XYZ file of C-alpha atoms in Angstrom:
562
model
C 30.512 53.150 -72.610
C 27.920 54.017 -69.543
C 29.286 54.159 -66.357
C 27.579 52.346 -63.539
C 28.212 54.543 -60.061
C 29.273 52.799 -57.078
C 26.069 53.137 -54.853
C 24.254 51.105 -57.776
C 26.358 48.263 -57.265
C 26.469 48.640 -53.186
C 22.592 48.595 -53.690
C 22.551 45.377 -55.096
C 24.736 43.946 -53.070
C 22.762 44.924 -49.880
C 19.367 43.861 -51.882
C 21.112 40.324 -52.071
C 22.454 40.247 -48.267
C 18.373 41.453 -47.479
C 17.226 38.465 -49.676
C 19.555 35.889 -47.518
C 17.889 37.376 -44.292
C 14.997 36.951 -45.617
C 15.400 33.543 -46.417
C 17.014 32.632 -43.287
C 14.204 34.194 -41.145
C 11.833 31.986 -42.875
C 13.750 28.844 -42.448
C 13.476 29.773 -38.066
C 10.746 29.288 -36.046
C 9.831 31.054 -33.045
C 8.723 28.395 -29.869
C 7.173 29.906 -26.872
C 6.776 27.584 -24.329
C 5.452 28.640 -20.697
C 6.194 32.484 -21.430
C 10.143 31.283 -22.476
C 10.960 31.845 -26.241
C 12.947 29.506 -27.797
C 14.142 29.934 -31.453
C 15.908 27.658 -33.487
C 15.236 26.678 -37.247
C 12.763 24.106 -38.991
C 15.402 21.775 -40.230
C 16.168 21.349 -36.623
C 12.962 19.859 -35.538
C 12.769 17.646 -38.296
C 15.135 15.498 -36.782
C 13.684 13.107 -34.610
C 10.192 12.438 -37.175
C 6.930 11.558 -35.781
C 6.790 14.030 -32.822
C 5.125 17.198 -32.215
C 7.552 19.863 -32.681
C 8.096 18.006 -36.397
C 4.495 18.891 -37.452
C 4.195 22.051 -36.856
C 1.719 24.102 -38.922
C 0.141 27.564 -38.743
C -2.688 26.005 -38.817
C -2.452 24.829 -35.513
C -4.259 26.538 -32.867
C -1.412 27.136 -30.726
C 0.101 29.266 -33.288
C 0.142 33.398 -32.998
C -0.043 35.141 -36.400
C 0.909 38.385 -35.054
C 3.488 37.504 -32.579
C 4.958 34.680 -35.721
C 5.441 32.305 -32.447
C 4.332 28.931 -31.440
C 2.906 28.949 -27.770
C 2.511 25.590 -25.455
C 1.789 26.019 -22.211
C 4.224 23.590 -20.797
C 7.112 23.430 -18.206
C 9.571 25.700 -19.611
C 12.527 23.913 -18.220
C 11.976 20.421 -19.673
C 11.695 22.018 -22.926
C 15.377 23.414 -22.658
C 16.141 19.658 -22.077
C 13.478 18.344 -25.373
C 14.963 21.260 -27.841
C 18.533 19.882 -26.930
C 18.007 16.401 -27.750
C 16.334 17.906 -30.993
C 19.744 19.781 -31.920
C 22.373 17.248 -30.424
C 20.561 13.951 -30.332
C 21.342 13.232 -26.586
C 18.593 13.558 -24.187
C 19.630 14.352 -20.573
C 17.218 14.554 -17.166
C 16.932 17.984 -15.226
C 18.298 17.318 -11.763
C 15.449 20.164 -10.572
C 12.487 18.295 -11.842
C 10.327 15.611 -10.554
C 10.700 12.478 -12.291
C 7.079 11.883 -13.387
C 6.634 15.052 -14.621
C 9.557 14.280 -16.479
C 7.896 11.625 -18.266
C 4.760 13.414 -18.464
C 6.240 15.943 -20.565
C 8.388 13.926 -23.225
C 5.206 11.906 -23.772
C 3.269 15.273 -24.531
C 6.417 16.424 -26.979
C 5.931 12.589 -28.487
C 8.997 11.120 -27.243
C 10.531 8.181 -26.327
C 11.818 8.242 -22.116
C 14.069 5.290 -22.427
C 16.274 7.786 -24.495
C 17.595 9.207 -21.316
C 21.286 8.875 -21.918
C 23.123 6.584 -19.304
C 24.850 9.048 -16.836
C 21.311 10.422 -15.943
C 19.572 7.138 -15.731
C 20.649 6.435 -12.114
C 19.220 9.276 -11.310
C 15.844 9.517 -13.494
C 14.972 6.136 -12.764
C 14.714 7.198 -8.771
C 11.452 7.993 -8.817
C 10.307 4.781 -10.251
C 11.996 3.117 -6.904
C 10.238 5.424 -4.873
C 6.830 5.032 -6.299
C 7.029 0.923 -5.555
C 8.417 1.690 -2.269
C 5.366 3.664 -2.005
C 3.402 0.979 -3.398
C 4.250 -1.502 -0.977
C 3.876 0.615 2.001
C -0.040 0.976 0.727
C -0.179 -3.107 0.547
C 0.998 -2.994 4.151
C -1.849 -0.746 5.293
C -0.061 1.779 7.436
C -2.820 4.508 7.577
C -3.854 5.127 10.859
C -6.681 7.242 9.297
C -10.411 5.930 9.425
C -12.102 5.273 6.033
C -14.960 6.868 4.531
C -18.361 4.579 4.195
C -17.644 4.974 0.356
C -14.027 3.297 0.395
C -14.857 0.511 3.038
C -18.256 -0.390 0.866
C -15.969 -0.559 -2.215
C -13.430 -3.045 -0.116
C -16.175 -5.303 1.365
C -17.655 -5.716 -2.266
C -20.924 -3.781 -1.851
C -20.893 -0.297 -3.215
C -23.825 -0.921 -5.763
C -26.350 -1.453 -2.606
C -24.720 1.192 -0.796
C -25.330 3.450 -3.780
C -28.579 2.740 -4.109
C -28.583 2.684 -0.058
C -30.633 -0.897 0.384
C -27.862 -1.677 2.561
C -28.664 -4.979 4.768
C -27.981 -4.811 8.496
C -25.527 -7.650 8.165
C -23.451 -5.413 5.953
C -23.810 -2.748 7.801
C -21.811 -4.112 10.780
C -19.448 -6.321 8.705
C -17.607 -3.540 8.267
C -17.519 -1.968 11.993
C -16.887 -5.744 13.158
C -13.755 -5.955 11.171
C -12.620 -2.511 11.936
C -13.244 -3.018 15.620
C -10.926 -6.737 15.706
C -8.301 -5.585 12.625
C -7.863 -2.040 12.480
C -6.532 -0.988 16.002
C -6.225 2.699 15.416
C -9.979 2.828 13.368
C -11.706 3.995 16.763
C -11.427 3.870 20.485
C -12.988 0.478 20.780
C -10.716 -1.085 18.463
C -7.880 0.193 20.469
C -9.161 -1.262 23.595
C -9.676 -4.574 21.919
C -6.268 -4.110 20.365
C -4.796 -3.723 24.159
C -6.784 -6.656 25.083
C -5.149 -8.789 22.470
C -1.862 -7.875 22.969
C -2.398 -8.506 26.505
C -3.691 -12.105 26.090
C -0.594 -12.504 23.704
C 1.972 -11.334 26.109
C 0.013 -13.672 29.325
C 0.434 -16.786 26.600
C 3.813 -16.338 26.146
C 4.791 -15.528 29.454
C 2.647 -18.705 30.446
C 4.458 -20.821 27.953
C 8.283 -19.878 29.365
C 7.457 -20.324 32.812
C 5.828 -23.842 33.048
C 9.381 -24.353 31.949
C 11.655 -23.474 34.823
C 11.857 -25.979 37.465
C 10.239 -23.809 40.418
C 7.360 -23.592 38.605
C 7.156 -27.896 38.243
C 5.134 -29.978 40.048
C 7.202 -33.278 40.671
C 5.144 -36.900 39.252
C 5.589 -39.238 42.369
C 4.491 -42.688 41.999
C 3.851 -45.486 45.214
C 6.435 -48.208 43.913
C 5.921 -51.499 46.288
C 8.567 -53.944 46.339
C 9.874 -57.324 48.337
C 12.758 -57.369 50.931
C 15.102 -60.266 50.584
C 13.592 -61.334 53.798
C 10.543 -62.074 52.016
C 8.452 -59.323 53.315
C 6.989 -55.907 51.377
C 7.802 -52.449 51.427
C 7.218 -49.285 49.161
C 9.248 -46.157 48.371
C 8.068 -42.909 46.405
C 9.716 -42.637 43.089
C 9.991 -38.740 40.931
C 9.603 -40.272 37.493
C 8.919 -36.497 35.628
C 7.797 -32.929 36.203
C 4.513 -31.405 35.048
C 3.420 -27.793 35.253
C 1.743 -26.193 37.301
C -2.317 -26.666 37.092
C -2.426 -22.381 37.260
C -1.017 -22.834 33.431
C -3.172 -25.549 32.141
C -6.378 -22.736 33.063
C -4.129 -19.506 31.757
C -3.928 -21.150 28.406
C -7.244 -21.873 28.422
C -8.546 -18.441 28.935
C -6.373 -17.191 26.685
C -6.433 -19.780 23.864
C -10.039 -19.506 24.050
C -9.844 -15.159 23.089
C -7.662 -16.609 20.050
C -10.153 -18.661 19.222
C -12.969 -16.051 19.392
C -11.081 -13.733 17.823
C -9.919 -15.352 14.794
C -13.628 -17.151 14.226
C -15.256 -13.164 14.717
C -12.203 -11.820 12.119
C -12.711 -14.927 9.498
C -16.736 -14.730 9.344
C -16.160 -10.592 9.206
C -13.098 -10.677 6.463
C -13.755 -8.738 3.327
C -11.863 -11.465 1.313
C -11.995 -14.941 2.758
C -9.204 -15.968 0.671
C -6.775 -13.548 1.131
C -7.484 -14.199 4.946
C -6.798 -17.912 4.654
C -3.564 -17.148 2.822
C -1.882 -14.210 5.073
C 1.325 -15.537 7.159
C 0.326 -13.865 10.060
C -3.030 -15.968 9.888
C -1.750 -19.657 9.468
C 0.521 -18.805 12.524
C -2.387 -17.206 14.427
C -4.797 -20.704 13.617
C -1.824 -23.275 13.505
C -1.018 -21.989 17.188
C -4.347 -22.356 18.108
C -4.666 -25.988 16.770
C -1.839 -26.810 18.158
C -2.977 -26.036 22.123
C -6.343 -28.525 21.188
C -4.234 -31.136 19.716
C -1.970 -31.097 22.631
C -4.939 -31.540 25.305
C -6.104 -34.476 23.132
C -2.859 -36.019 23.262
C -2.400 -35.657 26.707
C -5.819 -37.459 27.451
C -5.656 -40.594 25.100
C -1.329 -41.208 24.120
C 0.308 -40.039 27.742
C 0.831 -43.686 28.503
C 3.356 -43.783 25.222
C 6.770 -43.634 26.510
C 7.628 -40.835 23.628
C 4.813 -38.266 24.673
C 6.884 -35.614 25.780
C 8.494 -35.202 22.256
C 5.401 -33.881 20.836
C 5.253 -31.344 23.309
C 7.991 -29.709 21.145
C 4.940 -28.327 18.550
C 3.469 -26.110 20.884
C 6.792 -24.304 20.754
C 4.572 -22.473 17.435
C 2.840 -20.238 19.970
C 5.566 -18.045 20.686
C 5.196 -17.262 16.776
C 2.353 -15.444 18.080
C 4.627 -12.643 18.642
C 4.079 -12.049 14.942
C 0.984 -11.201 15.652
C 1.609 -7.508 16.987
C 2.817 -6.797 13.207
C -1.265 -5.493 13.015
C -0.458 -3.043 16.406
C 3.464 -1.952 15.107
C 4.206 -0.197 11.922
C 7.875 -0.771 12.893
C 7.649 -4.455 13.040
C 5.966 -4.776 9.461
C 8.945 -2.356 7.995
C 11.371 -4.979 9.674
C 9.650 -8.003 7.974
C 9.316 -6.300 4.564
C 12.654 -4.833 4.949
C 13.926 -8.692 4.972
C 11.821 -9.457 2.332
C 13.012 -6.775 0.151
C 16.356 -7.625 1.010
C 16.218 -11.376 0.169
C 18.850 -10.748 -2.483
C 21.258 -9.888 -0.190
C 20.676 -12.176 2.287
C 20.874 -14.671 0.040
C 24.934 -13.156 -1.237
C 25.446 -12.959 2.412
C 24.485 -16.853 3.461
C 26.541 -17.938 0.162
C 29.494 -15.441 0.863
C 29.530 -17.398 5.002
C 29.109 -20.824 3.406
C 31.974 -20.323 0.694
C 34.010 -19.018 4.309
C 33.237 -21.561 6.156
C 34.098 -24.467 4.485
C 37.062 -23.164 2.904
C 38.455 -22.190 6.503
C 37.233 -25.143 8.307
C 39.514 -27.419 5.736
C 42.660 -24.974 6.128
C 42.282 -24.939 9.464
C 41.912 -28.827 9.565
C 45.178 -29.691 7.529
C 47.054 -26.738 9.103
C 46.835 -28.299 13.198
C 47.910 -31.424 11.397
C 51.512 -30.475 9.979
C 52.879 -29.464 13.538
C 53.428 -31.616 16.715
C 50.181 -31.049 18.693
C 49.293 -33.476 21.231
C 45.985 -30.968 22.180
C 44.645 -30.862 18.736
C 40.826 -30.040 18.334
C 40.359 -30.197 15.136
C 40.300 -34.064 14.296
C 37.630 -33.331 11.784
C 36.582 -31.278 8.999
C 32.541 -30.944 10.561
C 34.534 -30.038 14.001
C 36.538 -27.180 11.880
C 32.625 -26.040 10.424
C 31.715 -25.025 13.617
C 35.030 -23.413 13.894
C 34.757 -21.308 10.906
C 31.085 -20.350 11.579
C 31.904 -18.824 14.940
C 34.623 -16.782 13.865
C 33.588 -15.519 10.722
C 30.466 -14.333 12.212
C 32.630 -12.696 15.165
C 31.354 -14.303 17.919
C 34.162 -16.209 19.119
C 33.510 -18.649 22.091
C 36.948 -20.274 22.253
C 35.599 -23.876 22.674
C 37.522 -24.595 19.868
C 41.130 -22.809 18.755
C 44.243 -23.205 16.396
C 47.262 -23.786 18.722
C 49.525 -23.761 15.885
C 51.214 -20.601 14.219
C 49.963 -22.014 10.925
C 46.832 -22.797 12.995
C 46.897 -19.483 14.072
C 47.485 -17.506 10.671
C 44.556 -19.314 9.124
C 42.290 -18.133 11.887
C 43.339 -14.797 11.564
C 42.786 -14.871 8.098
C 39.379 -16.284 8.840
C 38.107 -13.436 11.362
C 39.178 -10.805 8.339
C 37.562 -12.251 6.133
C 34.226 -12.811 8.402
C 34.321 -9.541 8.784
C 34.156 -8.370 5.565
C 32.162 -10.535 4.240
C 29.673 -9.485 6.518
C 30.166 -6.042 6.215
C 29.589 -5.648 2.453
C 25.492 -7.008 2.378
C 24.547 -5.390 5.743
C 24.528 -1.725 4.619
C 22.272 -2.633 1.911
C 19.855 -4.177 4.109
C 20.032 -1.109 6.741
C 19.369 1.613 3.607
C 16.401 -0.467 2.846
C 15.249 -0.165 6.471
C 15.756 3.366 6.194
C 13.737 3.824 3.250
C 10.968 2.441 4.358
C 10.805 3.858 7.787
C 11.368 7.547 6.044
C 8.842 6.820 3.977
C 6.349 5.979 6.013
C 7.224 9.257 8.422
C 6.734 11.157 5.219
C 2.986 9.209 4.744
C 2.116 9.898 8.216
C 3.091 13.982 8.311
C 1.749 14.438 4.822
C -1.954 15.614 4.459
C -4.814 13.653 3.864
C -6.635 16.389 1.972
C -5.021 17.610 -1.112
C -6.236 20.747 -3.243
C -8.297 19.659 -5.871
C -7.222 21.336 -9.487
C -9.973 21.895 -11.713
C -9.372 20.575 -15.539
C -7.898 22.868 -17.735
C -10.321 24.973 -19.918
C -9.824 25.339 -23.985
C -9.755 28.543 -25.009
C -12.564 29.716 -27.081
C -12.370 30.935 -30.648
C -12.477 34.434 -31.318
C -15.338 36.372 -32.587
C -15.183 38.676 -36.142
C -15.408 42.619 -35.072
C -18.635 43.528 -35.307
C -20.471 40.228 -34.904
C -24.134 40.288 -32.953
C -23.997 37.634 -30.048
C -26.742 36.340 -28.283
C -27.031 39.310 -25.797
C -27.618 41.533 -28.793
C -24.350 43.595 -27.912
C -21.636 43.276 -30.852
C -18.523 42.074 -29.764
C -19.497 40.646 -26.183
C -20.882 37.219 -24.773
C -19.499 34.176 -24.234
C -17.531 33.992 -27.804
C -16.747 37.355 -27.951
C -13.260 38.597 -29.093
C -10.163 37.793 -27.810
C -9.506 41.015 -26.126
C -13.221 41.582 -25.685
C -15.227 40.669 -22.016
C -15.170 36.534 -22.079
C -12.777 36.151 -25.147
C -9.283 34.418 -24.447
C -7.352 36.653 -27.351
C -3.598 36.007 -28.090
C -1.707 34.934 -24.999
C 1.265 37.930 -25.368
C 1.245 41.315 -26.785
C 4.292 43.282 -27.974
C 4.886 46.457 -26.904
C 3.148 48.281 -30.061
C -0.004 45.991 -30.066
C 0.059 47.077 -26.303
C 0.323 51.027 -27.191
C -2.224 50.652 -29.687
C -4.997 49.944 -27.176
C -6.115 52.395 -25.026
C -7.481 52.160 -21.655
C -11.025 53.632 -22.971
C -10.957 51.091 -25.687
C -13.997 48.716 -25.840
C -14.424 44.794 -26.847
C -14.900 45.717 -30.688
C -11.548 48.362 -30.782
C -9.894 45.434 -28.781
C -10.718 42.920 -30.895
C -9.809 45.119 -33.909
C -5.751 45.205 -33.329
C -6.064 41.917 -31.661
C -7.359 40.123 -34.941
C -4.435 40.500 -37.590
C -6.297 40.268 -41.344
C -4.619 36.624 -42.302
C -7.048 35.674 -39.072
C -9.634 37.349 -40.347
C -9.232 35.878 -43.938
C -9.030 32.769 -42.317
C -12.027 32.961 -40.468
C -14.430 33.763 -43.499
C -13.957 32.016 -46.303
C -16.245 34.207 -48.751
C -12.975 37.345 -47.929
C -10.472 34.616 -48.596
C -11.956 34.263 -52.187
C -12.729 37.438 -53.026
C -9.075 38.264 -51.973
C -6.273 35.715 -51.883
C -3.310 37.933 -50.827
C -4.010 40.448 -48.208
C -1.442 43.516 -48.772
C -1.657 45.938 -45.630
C -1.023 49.578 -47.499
C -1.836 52.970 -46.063
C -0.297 55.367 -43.410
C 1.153 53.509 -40.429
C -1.479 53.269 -37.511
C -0.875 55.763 -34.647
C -3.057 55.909 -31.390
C -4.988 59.532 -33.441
C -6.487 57.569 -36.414
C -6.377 54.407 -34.075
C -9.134 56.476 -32.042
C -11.139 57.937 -34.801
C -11.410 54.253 -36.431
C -12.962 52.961 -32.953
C -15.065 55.683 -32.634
C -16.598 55.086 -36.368
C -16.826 51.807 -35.747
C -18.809 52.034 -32.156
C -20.801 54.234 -33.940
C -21.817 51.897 -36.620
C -22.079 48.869 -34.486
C -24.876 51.558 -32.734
C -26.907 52.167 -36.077
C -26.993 48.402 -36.710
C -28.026 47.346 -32.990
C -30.648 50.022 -33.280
């Protein structure tokens, strides 16, 4: 019977616990992503299929023989986010990062952003609502900055002549004719034509409210003759109607004929006839303008028809030229498009008053009728509409109220409810406004001139030790090692790779720790033949036979140059 000793069987045991290390080491992978490691094993990343972290090779070029580690040079923190969906299967959105470059990333890891679980969605999808805000404030045209000749030949259709600079004189001052009569801030004559329109606009609509009042109204007299009972004549002066003043009829004249100029000089000089044509602003610029001829035709050929005056009531379009300052006010263009982005809830709102008002206006109706009430106003249900409407909206003239207590109760109930029905659209509405007005204070403080960022450059490959470049000099040029002059080498060192090289060291010691033997193996095919399995044996390198190695190889990279 042989006795087996203890330490034998302890031997084995920590032989087999060695083996399971072994085996879970190789089952990890190491992930270094913007200088952050990140470890985690294989099995892992073979979870979501069909991405990049589930192909990883070592033949990739990202990966680091010596270090045993994966590098990308991506944004460390999104990857935290990336290798937790791998290992949980929930992707959430880092409240510290931008949302595009969120995006940006998962599509470089191969994933899918619609993943984003839902109690980060409000808040990923932000950015998305900031970059159409952003996109509508460009279709408004807020820039007060003057184009280059590049950009306004692109938007007037012409950059091929003004490339090959065979530019016409014609479109040469297209351009400066539209800036000068639709871009007010473009120069300093644009802004005095810009003043000069927005005085003939204010003169017009002064003009057209003061022919109005009755000081300002020439009376019509007429000579009426007529026969006394007695048989004899006699005559009296009759005021039959009120015209305006002559001084009017020549204001509007010299000011409907600048709208007229102006609008022929901007149509001939638009850089898209169409879009001209079809721009509100437009139709009420021309349709006010047509409207001052038609009336001057009217009033020479169908004043005799006894209905005349009504279609005086048309020209009430030219105070719509107050729409026109939208070109000369950012402000005004953020209130139009803040209605227009808020259509939605004007819409809720004009349904939520409707619903209100006739509900109301029928309570109210029924509820003056059940009491005594000789002074009831309310002897209809279109009476109570008016009612309703008044009160709900809060204004409250008192032309019309409930004298009963039921009466009463109902229009109490009515106010409370105007109120609130008002009250729950109208802050949506005022965000919008603020959104686009803090947007467009951003636009205007930011710069016009960014940085430019030159492209990122591959690395090069790395160079054998000892190779002759183009210079002659082994180990240098363009392609030379990776620690060598030019070379990119491995992207980390650990702190023995790092003692290893000395400050004296040249390109070919460099790139002899820098280049581990697998590389090298790699590299040359003719090595990897000869020798399949490269087995490092020897004494352990120290920085004395580290030294005598470079020096014996300088000296026979020497002997071959020479």
């Amino acid at each position: 019977m042989t006795y087996i000793p203890k330490k034998n069987s302890y031997y084995s045991r920590s032989h087999a616990a060695m083996n399971l290390i072994n085996m879970d080491s190789e089952n990890r992978v190491v992930l270094n992503v913007g200088g952050i490691r990140h470890e985690t094993y294989k099995a892992t990343l073979k979870k979501i299929p069909a991405t990049r972290l589930s192909r990883l090779t070592e033949a990739l070029a990202n990966y680091d023989p010596i270090l045993n580690e994966y590098f990308f040079d991506r944004h460390p923190g999104v990857f935290a986010q990336v290798l937790n969906y791998y290992r949980t299967g929930k992707l959430h959105y880092p409240t510290d990062v931008c949302g595009p470059l969120f995006e940006e990333e998962l599509e470089f890891w191969g994933l899918d952003s619609n993943q984003v679980e839902p109690c980060c969605w409000m808040t990923y999808t932000q950015h998305r609502d900031t970059q159409e805000t952003l996109a509508v404030l460009d279709r408004l045209d807020l820039d007060t900055e003057k184009p280059s000749e590049e950009e306004l030949a692109r938007k007037f259709g012409f950059e091929e002549d003004y490339y090959k600079g065979t530019l016409s004189w014609w479109q040469e001052m297209k351009p400066r004719i539209w800036s000068l009569f639709d871009e007010p801030y473009s120069s300093n004559a644009a802004k005095i034509i810009g003043v000069v329109s927005v005085f003939f606009i204010c003169i017009s609509i002064l003009s057209f409210c003061l022919k109005t009042h009755p000081d300002m109204r020439v009376p019509f007299v007429r000579n009426i003759t007529v026969r006394t009972a007695n048989g004899s004549s006699a005559w009296f002066l009759d005021k039959t109607q009120t015209n305006a003043h002559i001084a009017f009829f020549y204001i509007e004249c010299v000011c409907n004929a600048w709208f007229t100029f102006e609008i022929l000089v901007r149509f001939i000089s638009s850089p898209n006839k169409c879009e001209f044509i079809k721009s509100s602003v437009n139709i009420i610029d021309y349709i006010a303008t047509l409207s001052f001829y038609i009336d001057l035709v009217l009033q020479r050929f169908a004043s005799h028809l006894e209905n005349a005056d009504i279609l005086e009531f048309f020209s009430i379009i030219r105070i719509m030229r107050l729409f026109k300052l939208t070109r000369h006010s950012s402000g005004l263009k953020i209130l139009i498009q803040t209605f227009r982005a808020s259509a939605k809830e004007l819409t809720l709102l004009v349904f939520f008053l409707v619903l209100g008002i006739v509900i109301f206006a029928s309570l109210v109706y029924y509820a003056e009728r059940i009491q005594t009430n000789p002074h009831n106003d309310f002897n209809s249900i279109p009476l109570g509409l008016w009612w309703a409407l008044v009160t709900m909206t809060t204004v409250g003239y008192g032309d019309m109220v409930p004298k009963t207590y039921i009466g009463m109760f109902v229009g109490a109930l009515c106010a409370l409810a105007g109120v609130l029905t008002i009250a729950l659209p109208v802050p949506v509405i005022v965000s919008n406004f603020a959104m686009y007005y803090s947007h467009t204070q951003a636009r205007a403080k930011l710069p016009k001139k960014r940085r430019r960022v030159l492209p990122v450059e591959q690395p090069r490959p790395p160079r054998l030790p000892g190779a002759v470049s183009a210079c002659g000099t082994p180990g240098s040029g363009p392609n030379s090692g990776p620690m060598g002059s030019g070379g990119t080498g491995p992207r980390r060192m650990n702190n023995k790779t790092k003692d290893l090289v000395s400050p004296k060291s040249g390109p070919i010691g460099a790139s002899i720790v820098a280049i581990s033997p697998r590389t090298v193996l790699d590299m040359n095919p003719a090595l990897a033949m000869s020798k399949p399995l490269f087995e490092s044996r020897g004494p352990p390198i120290t920085s004395k036979n580290f030294k005598d190695t470079e020096r014996n190889a300088t000296e026979t990279s020497k002997q071959n140059f020479l």
